[in-house]
Coordinates of C-alpha atoms and ligand atoms in Angstrom, one line a residue:
V199 CA -7.1 43.8 -82.9
E200 CA -10.7 44.8 -82.3
Q201 CA -12.7 42.2 -80.2
R202 CA -16.3 42.0 -80.3
P203 CA -18.7 42.4 -77.3
D204 CA -19.9 39.2 -76.3
E205 CA -16.7 38.3 -77.2
T206 CA -15.0 40.7 -74.7
R207 CA -17.5 39.1 -72.4
L208 CA -16.4 35.5 -72.8
Q209 CA -13.1 36.6 -72.2
Q210 CA -14.1 38.4 -68.9
Q211 CA -15.9 35.2 -67.7
L212 CA -12.9 33.0 -68.6
D213 CA -10.8 35.3 -66.8
D214 CA -13.2 35.2 -63.7
L215 CA -13.4 31.7 -63.9
E216 CA -9.4 31.7 -63.8
A217 CA -9.0 33.8 -60.8
K218 CA -11.8 31.7 -59.2
R219 CA -9.8 28.4 -59.8
Q220 CA -6.2 30.1 -58.6
A221 CA -8.0 31.3 -55.4
L222 CA -9.6 27.6 -55.0
K223 CA -6.1 26.1 -55.9
I224 CA -4.7 28.8 -52.7
L225 CA -7.3 28.2 -50.3
N226 CA -7.0 24.6 -50.8
E227 CA -3.0 24.7 -50.3
F228 CA -3.6 26.8 -47.0
A229 CA -5.9 24.6 -46.0
V230 CA -3.6 21.5 -46.5
S231 CA -0.6 23.9 -45.2
L232 CA -2.4 24.2 -42.0
M233 CA -2.0 20.9 -40.6
T234 CA 2.0 21.5 -40.2
I235 CA 1.8 25.1 -39.0
P236 CA 2.6 24.8 -35.0
S237 CA 1.9 28.2 -33.6
I238 CA -0.5 31.0 -33.9
D239 CA 2.1 33.6 -34.5
E240 CA 3.2 31.7 -37.5
L241 CA -0.1 31.0 -38.6
L242 CA -0.7 34.7 -38.8
W243 CA 2.5 35.5 -40.7
H244 CA 1.4 32.7 -43.0
V245 CA -2.2 34.0 -43.8
A246 CA -0.9 37.5 -44.5
K247 CA 2.4 36.8 -46.5
E248 CA 1.5 33.1 -48.4
V249 CA -2.4 33.2 -48.5
V250 CA -3.4 36.8 -48.6
G251 CA -0.5 38.3 -50.2
Q252 CA -1.1 35.5 -53.0
L253 CA -4.5 36.0 -53.5
G254 CA -4.3 39.1 -55.2
F255 CA -4.6 41.7 -52.3
A256 CA -2.0 44.1 -52.9
D257 CA -1.2 44.5 -48.9
C258 CA -2.9 42.2 -45.9
V259 CA -2.8 43.7 -42.1
I260 CA -3.7 41.1 -39.6
Y261 CA -4.8 43.1 -36.2
R262 CA -5.1 40.9 -32.7
L263 CA -7.6 42.3 -30.2
E264 CA -5.8 42.2 -26.9
S265 CA -7.8 41.2 -24.2
D266 CA -6.3 43.6 -21.3
T267 CA -6.2 46.8 -23.3
C268 CA -8.9 46.0 -25.5
D269 CA -6.5 47.6 -28.6
L270 CA -5.9 46.2 -31.7
T271 CA -2.3 45.8 -32.6
Q272 CA -0.9 44.9 -35.7
V273 CA 0.7 41.6 -35.4
A274 CA 1.2 40.3 -39.3
A275 CA 1.7 42.1 -42.7
S276 CA 2.1 41.6 -46.3
G277 CA 3.0 44.7 -49.0
D278 CA 4.6 47.4 -48.2
K279 CA 3.5 47.4 -44.2
N280 CA 6.2 44.1 -44.0
T281 CA 10.0 45.1 -44.1
G282 CA 11.4 42.3 -43.0
P283 CA 10.8 38.5 -42.8
T284 CA 8.5 38.7 -39.5
E285 CA 8.7 43.0 -39.5
I286 CA 6.1 45.3 -39.3
A287 CA 6.5 49.1 -40.6
N288 CA 4.8 52.0 -38.4
K289 CA 3.1 48.9 -35.8
I290 CA 0.2 50.9 -34.5
S291 CA -2.7 50.0 -32.4
I292 CA -6.3 51.0 -32.9
P293 CA -8.7 50.9 -30.2
L294 CA -12.0 48.7 -30.6
G295 CA -14.5 50.6 -32.4
K296 CA -12.2 53.0 -33.9
G297 CA -11.4 53.2 -37.7
I298 CA -12.7 50.5 -39.8
T299 CA -10.9 47.8 -38.3
G300 CA -12.2 48.7 -34.6
A301 CA -15.6 49.0 -36.4
V302 CA -16.0 45.5 -37.7
A303 CA -14.4 44.0 -34.3
N304 CA -16.7 45.8 -32.7
S305 CA -19.4 44.6 -35.2
V306 CA -18.3 41.5 -35.7
S307 CA -19.6 41.9 -39.2
P308 CA -17.0 42.3 -42.7
L309 CA -16.8 45.8 -44.2
I310 CA -15.9 46.8 -47.7
I311 CA -15.4 50.3 -48.0
K312 CA -15.8 51.2 -52.0
D313 CA -14.5 54.9 -51.2
L314 CA -12.4 55.9 -47.9
A315 CA -12.3 59.6 -48.7
E316 CA -16.4 59.5 -48.1
D317 CA -15.6 57.3 -45.3
R318 CA -14.8 59.5 -42.1
R319 CA -13.7 56.6 -39.4
Y320 CA -10.7 55.8 -42.0
I321 CA -7.2 56.1 -40.0
R322 CA -4.4 56.4 -42.4
D323 CA -1.6 53.8 -42.3
I324 CA 2.0 54.3 -44.1
L325 CA 0.3 55.1 -47.4
P326 CA -2.9 56.3 -48.1
A327 CA -5.7 53.9 -50.0
R328 CA -8.8 54.7 -51.6
S329 CA -10.7 51.3 -50.7
E330 CA -10.9 48.7 -48.1
I331 CA -12.0 45.3 -46.9
C332 CA -12.0 44.2 -43.5
V333 CA -13.2 40.6 -42.1
P334 CA -13.4 39.6 -38.1
L335 CA -11.3 36.7 -37.1
I336 CA -13.7 34.3 -34.8
V337 CA -12.3 32.3 -32.3
E338 CA -14.2 30.2 -29.6
G339 CA -17.2 32.5 -30.3
Q340 CA -15.3 35.5 -29.8
V341 CA -13.2 38.6 -31.8
F342 CA -9.9 37.3 -31.8
G343 CA -9.1 40.2 -34.3
V344 CA -9.8 41.2 -38.0
I345 CA -8.0 40.7 -41.4
D346 CA -7.6 44.0 -43.0
C347 CA -6.5 44.9 -46.7
E348 CA -6.7 48.1 -48.7
D349 CA -6.0 49.5 -52.1
V350 CA -4.9 52.3 -54.1
R351 CA -8.1 51.9 -56.3
L352 CA -11.3 53.5 -55.7
N353 CA -14.1 50.6 -55.7
F354 CA -11.9 48.0 -56.1
F355 CA -13.0 45.3 -53.5
D356 CA -15.9 43.1 -54.3
E357 CA -18.5 40.5 -53.2
N358 CA -15.4 37.8 -54.5
H359 CA -13.3 38.9 -52.3
L360 CA -14.9 38.9 -49.7
E361 CA -16.2 35.5 -50.0
I362 CA -12.5 34.3 -50.5
L363 CA -11.1 36.4 -47.1
T364 CA -14.3 35.2 -45.0
T365 CA -13.3 32.0 -46.2
V366 CA -9.1 32.2 -44.8
A367 CA -10.7 34.1 -41.7
S368 CA -12.8 31.1 -40.9
L369 CA -10.0 28.5 -41.6
T370 CA -7.7 30.6 -39.9
G371 CA -9.8 30.9 -36.8
S372 CA -10.4 27.2 -36.4
K373 CA -6.6 26.7 -36.6
I374 CA -5.8 29.4 -34.2
E375 CA -8.8 27.3 -31.8
Q376 CA -7.2 24.0 -32.2
C377 CA -3.5 25.8 -31.2
M378 CA -5.0 27.2 -28.3
S379 CA -6.6 24.0 -26.9
T380 CA -3.2 22.1 -27.8
E381 CA -0.8 24.7 -26.0
R382 CA -3.7 24.8 -23.0
L383 CA -3.2 20.7 -23.0
S384 CA 0.3 21.0 -23.1
N385 CA -0.2 23.4 -20.0
Q386 CA -1.9 21.1 -18.2
A387 CA 0.4 18.5 -19.2
Q388 CA 2.9 20.2 -18.0
I389 CA 1.2 20.9 -14.4
I390 CA 0.7 17.2 -14.3
E391 CA 4.4 16.9 -15.1
Q392 CA 5.7 18.9 -12.4
V393 CA 3.0 18.3 -9.3
S394 CA 4.3 16.5 -6.3
E395 CA 1.4 14.1 -6.3
I396 CA 1.3 10.7 -8.3
V397 CA -1.0 10.9 -11.1
I398 CA -1.5 7.3 -13.0
I399 CA -4.1 6.7 -15.7
A400 CA -5.1 3.1 -15.8
D401 CA -7.5 1.2 -17.7
M402 CA -10.6 -0.1 -16.3
N403 CA -8.7 -3.4 -15.2
G404 CA -6.1 -1.6 -13.7
I405 CA -3.5 -1.9 -16.4
V406 CA -1.1 1.3 -15.9
L407 CA -1.3 3.2 -19.2
D408 CA 0.6 6.6 -18.2
C409 CA 2.1 8.1 -14.6
N410 CA 3.9 11.5 -14.2
P411 CA 7.3 11.9 -12.7
A412 CA 5.7 12.1 -9.0
T413 CA 4.9 8.4 -9.4
E414 CA 8.6 7.3 -10.9
N415 CA 9.7 8.8 -7.7
A416 CA 7.1 7.2 -5.6
Y417 CA 8.0 3.6 -6.8
Q418 CA 11.6 4.3 -7.8
T419 CA 11.6 2.9 -11.4
R420 CA 11.1 4.3 -14.5
K421 CA 7.5 5.1 -16.2
A422 CA 8.1 2.3 -18.8
S423 CA 8.5 -0.2 -16.3
L424 CA 4.9 0.9 -14.7
V425 CA 3.4 1.1 -17.7
G426 CA 1.5 -2.2 -18.4
T427 CA 1.9 -3.5 -14.8
N428 CA -1.8 -3.9 -13.0
L429 CA -2.4 -1.2 -10.3
F430 CA -3.8 -3.4 -7.8
T431 CA -0.5 -5.3 -7.7
L432 CA 1.6 -2.4 -8.2
Y433 CA 0.3 -1.4 -4.1
S434 CA 2.6 -4.2 -3.1
E435 CA 2.1 -3.3 0.8
A436 CA -1.6 -2.6 0.3
T437 CA -3.4 -5.5 1.4
Q438 CA -6.0 -3.6 2.0
I439 CA -6.6 -2.4 -1.6
E440 CA -5.7 -6.0 -3.1
S441 CA -8.6 -7.3 -0.9
Q442 CA -10.7 -4.2 -1.9
R443 CA -9.9 -4.9 -5.5
P444 CA -13.4 -6.3 -6.7
E445 CA -15.5 -3.5 -4.4
V446 CA -13.4 -0.9 -6.1
L447 CA -13.5 -1.9 -9.9
K448 CA -17.2 -2.1 -8.9
L449 CA -17.2 0.8 -7.7
L450 CA -15.1 2.9 -10.7
K451 CA -17.4 0.9 -13.1
E452 CA -20.5 2.5 -11.9
G453 CA -18.5 5.8 -12.2
D454 CA -18.3 6.0 -8.2
G455 CA -14.4 6.9 -7.1
W456 CA -12.6 5.2 -4.0
E457 CA -10.2 6.9 -1.6
G458 CA -8.1 5.4 0.7
R459 CA -4.6 5.1 2.4
V460 CA -1.9 3.1 0.5
P461 CA 1.5 2.1 1.3
I462 CA 3.8 1.7 -1.5
R463 CA 6.9 0.0 -1.7
G464 CA 9.6 1.5 -4.2
H465 CA 12.1 -0.6 -5.8
N466 CA 14.6 0.5 -3.5
N467 CA 12.7 -1.5 -0.7
E468 CA 11.3 2.5 0.9
V469 CA 7.8 2.3 1.8
R470 CA 6.0 5.8 1.6
F471 CA 2.4 6.1 2.0
F472 CA 0.1 8.0 0.0
D473 CA -3.5 9.1 0.3
I474 CA -5.0 8.4 -2.9
S475 CA -8.5 9.2 -4.6
V476 CA -9.5 7.2 -7.8
N477 CA -11.9 8.3 -10.4
T478 CA -13.3 7.5 -13.6
L479 CA -11.4 9.8 -15.8
D480 CA -13.8 9.9 -19.0
G481 CA -16.8 10.7 -17.2
Q482 CA -18.6 8.0 -18.5
K483 CA -19.6 4.8 -17.4
G484 CA -19.8 1.7 -18.5
H485 CA -16.5 -0.6 -19.5
S486 CA -14.2 0.8 -21.6
G487 CA -13.5 4.1 -19.7
R488 CA -10.2 4.9 -18.1
F489 CA -9.3 6.2 -14.3
I490 CA -6.8 8.1 -12.8
T491 CA -5.5 7.9 -9.8
V492 CA -4.3 11.1 -7.7
G493 CA -2.3 10.6 -4.3
R494 CA -0.5 12.9 -2.0
E495 CA 2.1 11.5 0.2
V496 CA 1.2 11.4 3.8
T497 CA 4.2 9.1 5.0
E498 CA 5.7 11.8 7.5
Q499 CA 2.0 12.3 9.2
V500 CA 2.0 8.6 9.2
T501 CA 5.5 8.3 11.1
A502 CA 4.8 10.8 13.1
Q503 CA 1.5 9.4 14.6
E504 CA 3.4 5.9 14.9
S505 CA 5.8 7.5 17.0
L506 CA 3.3 9.2 18.8
K507 CA 1.6 6.1 19.6
E508 CA 4.5 4.6 20.8
R509 CA 5.5 7.2 23.1
N510 CA 2.0 7.0 23.8
G511 CA 2.4 3.5 24.8
V512 CA 5.9 4.2 26.5
L513 CA 4.6 6.7 28.7
Q514 CA 1.5 4.4 29.6
T515 CA 4.1 1.7 30.9
M516 CA 6.3 4.6 32.3
S517 CA 3.2 5.8 34.3
L518 CA 2.0 2.1 35.1
E519 CA 5.5 1.5 36.6
L520 CA 5.8 4.7 38.4
T521 CA 2.2 4.1 40.0
E522 CA 3.9 0.7 40.9
A523 CA 6.7 1.7 42.4
L524 CA 4.9 4.3 44.3
E525 CA 2.5 1.4 45.7
Q526 CA 5.3 -0.3 46.6
S527 CA 7.2 2.6 48.5
K528 CA 3.7 3.6 50.0
V529 CA 3.8 -0.4 51.0
A530 CA 7.4 -0.4 52.2
Q531 CA 6.7 2.8 54.2
H532 CA 3.9 1.3 55.8
T533 CA 6.1 -2.0 56.3
Q534 CA 9.0 0.4 57.9
A535 CA 6.6 2.1 60.2
A536 CA 5.0 -1.1 61.6
F537 CA 8.4 -2.9 61.7
L538 CA 9.3 0.2 64.3
A539 CA 6.3 0.3 66.4
N540 CA 6.5 -3.7 67.1
V541 CA 10.1 -4.3 66.6
S542 CA 10.7 -1.4 69.5
H543 CA 7.4 -2.7 71.6
E544 CA 8.3 -6.3 71.4
L545 CA 12.1 -5.2 72.3
R546 CA 11.4 -2.9 75.0
T547 CA 9.1 -4.7 77.2
P548 CA 10.8 -7.6 77.9
L549 CA 14.2 -5.3 78.6
N550 CA 12.3 -3.0 80.7
A551 CA 11.6 -6.3 82.3
I552 CA 14.6 -7.2 82.9
V553 CA 16.4 -3.9 83.5
G554 CA 13.6 -3.1 86.0
F555 CA 13.1 -6.4 87.9
S556 CA 17.1 -6.6 88.3
D557 CA 17.9 -3.3 89.5
I558 CA 15.3 -3.4 92.4
M559 CA 17.2 -6.9 93.3
M560 CA 20.3 -5.2 92.5
S561 CA 20.4 -3.1 96.0
T562 CA 22.4 -5.3 98.7
D563 CA 20.1 -8.2 101.0
Y564 CA 17.1 -7.3 99.1
I565 CA 17.1 -11.1 97.8
E566 CA 17.6 -11.9 101.2
R567 CA 15.1 -9.7 103.1
N568 CA 12.1 -10.3 100.3
P569 CA 12.8 -13.8 99.0
E570 CA 9.3 -14.5 97.8
K571 CA 9.6 -11.3 95.4
A572 CA 12.8 -11.8 94.5
L573 CA 11.5 -15.4 92.9
E574 CA 9.1 -13.7 91.3
Y575 CA 10.9 -11.1 89.7
N576 CA 13.5 -13.5 88.5
Q577 CA 10.8 -15.8 86.8
Y578 CA 9.9 -12.3 85.0
I579 CA 13.4 -11.5 83.7
H580 CA 13.6 -15.3 83.3
S581 CA 10.1 -15.2 80.7
A582 CA 11.6 -11.7 79.4
G583 CA 14.6 -13.5 78.3
N584 CA 13.0 -16.3 76.8
H585 CA 10.9 -14.0 75.0
L586 CA 13.2 -12.0 73.6
T587 CA 15.2 -15.4 72.7
S588 CA 12.4 -16.2 70.9
L589 CA 12.3 -12.9 69.0
V590 CA 15.4 -13.0 67.9
N591 CA 15.6 -16.4 67.1
D592 CA 12.5 -15.9 64.8
I593 CA 14.1 -13.1 63.0
L594 CA 17.1 -15.3 62.4
D595 CA 15.3 -18.3 61.0
I596 CA 13.1 -16.1 58.4
S597 CA 16.1 -14.7 57.0
S598 CA 18.2 -18.2 57.4
L599 CA 15.6 -19.2 55.5
A600 CA 14.8 -17.1 53.0
A601 CA 18.4 -17.1 52.5
K602 CA 18.4 -21.0 51.6
E603 CA 20.8 -21.5 54.3
I604 CA 18.9 -23.6 56.0
Q605 CA 17.3 -26.9 54.5
A606 CA 14.5 -29.2 55.2
N607 CA 15.5 -32.3 56.9
F608 CA 12.9 -34.3 55.2
V609 CA 11.6 -37.3 56.9
E610 CA 8.2 -39.8 56.8
L611 CA 6.3 -38.5 59.7
N612 CA 2.7 -39.0 60.9
P613 CA 1.3 -35.1 60.7
V614 CA -1.6 -36.1 63.2
D615 CA 0.9 -37.6 65.4
E616 CA 2.7 -34.5 65.5
I617 CA -0.1 -32.6 66.0
N618 CA -1.6 -34.5 68.5
E619 CA 2.0 -33.6 70.5
C620 CA 1.9 -29.9 69.8
L621 CA -1.7 -29.9 71.5
T622 CA 0.1 -31.6 74.5
L623 CA 2.4 -28.3 75.0
I624 CA -0.1 -25.7 73.7
G625 CA -3.0 -27.1 76.1
R626 CA -2.1 -25.0 79.1
K627 CA -2.0 -21.8 77.2
A628 CA -5.6 -22.6 75.3
G629 CA -6.5 -23.8 79.0
M630 CA -5.7 -20.4 80.3
R631 CA -8.3 -18.6 78.0
D632 CA -11.0 -21.7 78.0
I633 CA -10.8 -22.4 74.8
D634 CA -11.7 -25.9 72.9
I635 CA -9.5 -27.4 70.8
T636 CA -10.6 -30.2 68.5
L637 CA -9.0 -32.2 66.3
E638 CA -10.5 -34.3 63.3
A639 CA -8.6 -36.6 61.4
D640 CA -10.1 -38.0 58.3
D641 CA -6.7 -40.7 57.9
I642 CA -4.8 -41.6 60.6
K643 CA -2.8 -43.3 58.8
T644 CA -1.4 -40.9 56.0
Q645 CA 2.6 -40.0 56.4
I646 CA 4.0 -37.2 54.9
L647 CA 7.8 -36.0 54.0
F648 CA 8.6 -33.3 55.7
D649 CA 11.5 -31.6 58.6
E650 CA 9.7 -32.4 61.9
R651 CA 10.7 -29.7 63.6
H652 CA 9.6 -27.2 61.0
F653 CA 6.3 -29.2 60.9
K654 CA 5.6 -28.3 64.7
Q655 CA 6.5 -24.9 64.5
V656 CA 3.9 -24.4 61.5
I657 CA 1.4 -26.3 63.6
T658 CA 1.9 -24.4 67.1
N659 CA 2.4 -20.9 65.3
L660 CA -0.8 -21.3 63.7
I661 CA -2.7 -22.9 67.0
D662 CA -0.6 -20.4 68.7
N663 CA -2.2 -17.3 66.6
A664 CA -5.8 -19.3 66.7
I665 CA -5.5 -18.8 70.6
K666 CA -4.3 -15.3 70.6
Y667 CA -6.6 -13.9 68.1
S668 CA -10.1 -15.9 69.7
P669 CA -12.2 -14.6 72.6
K670 CA -12.2 -16.5 75.4
K671 CA -14.3 -19.6 75.7
S672 CA -14.4 -20.0 72.0
K673 CA -13.4 -23.0 69.8
I674 CA -10.4 -24.1 67.6
R675 CA -10.8 -26.8 65.1
I676 CA -8.1 -28.4 63.6
S677 CA -8.7 -30.8 61.0
T678 CA -6.5 -33.1 58.3
R679 CA -7.6 -34.8 55.1
R680 CA -6.4 -36.2 52.0
N681 CA -7.6 -33.7 49.2
R682 CA -8.7 -34.4 45.7
D683 CA -5.6 -34.1 44.1
D684 CA -3.8 -36.6 46.6
G685 CA -2.4 -33.6 48.5
F686 CA -2.6 -33.3 52.6
E687 CA -4.6 -30.7 53.9
I688 CA -4.4 -29.2 57.2
S689 CA -6.8 -27.0 58.7
V690 CA -6.7 -24.6 61.6
S691 CA -10.0 -22.9 62.4
D692 CA -10.8 -20.1 64.9
Q693 CA -13.9 -18.2 65.9
G694 CA -11.6 -14.8 66.6
N695 CA -12.0 -11.4 64.8
G696 CA -10.8 -12.0 61.5
I697 CA -8.9 -10.6 59.0
E698 CA -10.2 -7.5 56.6
A699 CA -9.8 -9.2 53.0
S700 CA -7.4 -6.2 51.9
Q701 CA -4.9 -7.5 54.6
L702 CA -4.8 -11.4 53.8
D703 CA -1.6 -11.2 51.9
T704 CA 0.4 -8.9 53.9
I705 CA 0.2 -10.2 56.8
F706 CA 2.6 -13.3 55.6
T707 CA 5.3 -10.6 55.4
A708 CA 7.3 -10.1 58.5
F709 CA 6.8 -7.2 61.1
S710 CA 3.4 -7.0 59.3
R711 CA 0.1 -7.1 61.8
A712 CA -3.2 -6.8 60.2
D713 CA -5.8 -4.4 62.0
W714 CA -2.8 -2.8 63.6
A715 CA -5.1 -1.0 66.1
Q716 CA -6.4 -4.1 67.3
A717 CA -3.7 -6.1 67.2
Q718 CA -1.7 -4.0 69.1
Q719 CA -3.7 -5.4 72.5
V720 CA -2.7 -8.4 71.6
E721 CA 1.4 -9.4 71.8
G722 CA 3.2 -10.1 68.7
A723 CA 5.8 -8.9 66.3
G724 CA 4.2 -9.9 63.6
L725 CA 6.8 -12.4 62.6
G726 CA 4.8 -15.7 63.1
L727 CA 3.5 -16.2 60.2
A728 CA 6.5 -14.9 58.0
L729 CA 8.2 -17.9 59.5
V730 CA 5.3 -20.0 58.5
Q731 CA 5.6 -19.1 54.9
E732 CA 9.2 -19.6 55.2
L733 CA 9.3 -22.8 56.7
L734 CA 6.5 -24.3 54.4
N735 CA 8.9 -23.0 51.3
T736 CA 11.5 -24.5 52.6
N737 CA 9.3 -27.8 52.5
N738 CA 7.6 -27.6 49.3
A739 CA 4.5 -26.7 51.3
Q740 CA 2.0 -24.3 51.0
I741 CA -0.6 -22.0 52.9
S742 CA -3.9 -20.4 52.2
V743 CA -5.9 -18.4 54.3
Q744 CA -9.9 -17.6 54.3
S745 CA -11.6 -15.6 57.0
R746 CA -14.9 -13.1 57.6
P747 CA -14.3 -10.3 59.8
G748 CA -16.1 -11.3 62.8
H749 CA -17.0 -14.4 61.9
G750 CA -13.2 -16.3 62.5
S751 CA -10.4 -17.7 59.9
T752 CA -9.1 -21.1 58.6
F753 CA -5.3 -21.0 57.9
T754 CA -4.9 -24.4 55.5
V755 CA -1.4 -26.2 54.8
L756 CA -1.3 -27.7 52.0
I757 CA 1.1 -30.5 51.3
A758 CA 1.7 -31.5 47.9
P759 CA 1.0 -35.1 46.5
E760 CA 5.0 -35.8 45.9
A761 CA 5.4 -35.0 49.5
V762 CA 2.1 -37.7 50.4
V763 CA 3.7 -40.8 51.1
Q764 CA 2.1 -43.8 49.0
N765 CA 2.4 -46.9 50.9
E766 CA -0.4 -50.0 51.7
R767 CA -1.0 -48.3 55.2
T768 CA -2.5 -44.7 53.3
Q769 CA -3.9 -47.1 50.8
P770 CA -8.1 -46.7 51.5
Ligands
ADP24 P1 2.0 -11.7 65.2 O1 0.9 -12.8 65.7 O2 2.9 -11.6 65.9 O3 1.2 -10.5 65.2 P2 1.7 -13.6 62.8 O4 2.7 -13.2 61.7 O5 2.0 -14.7 63.4 O6 2.0 -11.9 63.8 O7 0.4 -12.9 62.0 C1 0.2 -11.8 61.6 C2 -1.1 -10.9 61.7 O8 -1.8 -11.9 61.3 C3 -1.5 -10.5 63.1 O9 -0.8 -9.6 63.8 C4 -2.6 -11.0 63.2 O10 -3.6 -9.7 62.8 C5 -3.1 -11.4 62.3 N1 -3.2 -12.9 62.6 C6 -2.7 -14.1 62.0 N2 -3.5 -15.1 62.9 C7 -4.6 -14.7 63.0 C8 -5.9 -15.3 63.3 N3 -6.0 -16.9 63.6 N4 -7.2 -14.6 63.2 C9 -6.9 -13.2 63.2 N5 -6.3 -12.6 62.9 C10 -4.9 -13.1 62.9

């Protein structure tokens, strides 16, 4: 049947419309199908085979630009080039700039070649073709590759083909972009899954939204039980961050970060330390944001620091103890040296006298020929013997008192009366040195509980010392008084050389003598005050000393109120 020319034209228009409708349908289906395509590879094969193949193109090859070699490699195909589900026959690579594809990739603009025989750029693939259409694939503003179609017919491709293929390329490009960013995100997510740092995402109130396995490990619990709880209460031990909560939240809401060290107690009760930094995640100020906590474990450092601190403390105590021990050993050495010097002097002098004088008198008839001398020597021997006896007695007394072998025989006595008796006995000694002793008694009626012999020994020793260590013609003043606490005090003051402050403590130790060189001129073994101290201890009394070198000394015996007898005689 012969058609009229306008009928032919109409038919042509109808065919065109139908083709366009078909193409739009396929493009629409493509757009919808994009949603379910998971990877770039699958997408490219889908485009080559299902989209371009269906759109009436005889064949289609998609090239991908390799970023390292800058070659265009065939990655998907339909038509004769496609020999299996995802197989490409004669898979070739074309350098950027070479061939029609290389030119399109280079210039980033599509090309339609009407007659390939006329184009010297044409590179023949498996089958010879007469015309070609090629459009670039753009991803994130860069050439990703090209979509290329060839046809055996001369001048086959027109503007319609170009429009359709450009649309396909554009849809494909955006899908690739989406695939790449999903891939990047999943890579990032994988990194976060794998890092040893704890990563916690929380909302602006501190409610945990998500966390990584390192966080589960720190808390020794599953993510499910962490999500929904408050981050601040999670730092259970972190009194510091808990108390700083308003401040931290304020900082975060203002878009600033927070950094600090927090202890984290796991469900197994183990406490581990983390240096955490908290920052807003969405980079926006305001209440609706989220924040991210990243924490690095520092438990080992903390434990090391603590044990270092501890060891340091131990070392310090040890060094203190050592210094103390050293001091003590120095004192002990000094005491021992003083002991040897004193004792040997104190023992040798009387022993020499005894041996020497008795030696002289041993010769026959010495005594008959020198009766007066003999009497004198005998007196020397006698006094040396007495001295030795008192020395030995002192030593024995001190050790027995210290060992509590001697008990006080407490009696009620009048201290002033006792002091007067001592003065009668000692008066001669003072007189020999022209020393004047006065007694000032505030309350002559006070009675105390004390061992009488011990009391006399104490007072005699103190007055003895005052005489020994005072210059001739000086004054000694003894005073007694009730003190504020209702105790009783007896002081012996002299105008002697006094004692250095540094030696006030040691003079009460046996065999130690203050200012050794000076004291050497004066007889004494350094036992007097040690004996006084022990005697007072035994009687629950105390002694103190005040002295200023060059200005004399005052020794004060303190009788506790309990030992002061309260009867009407003592009432004021
Ligand atoms: P000694 O008198 O035998 O040396 P003491 O134990 O009685 O032993 O005294 C110890 C030291 O205390 C004395 O060597 C002396 O240096 C010092 N001392 C004691 N009493 C006085 C005093 N009244 N004035 C100055 N120094 C004193």
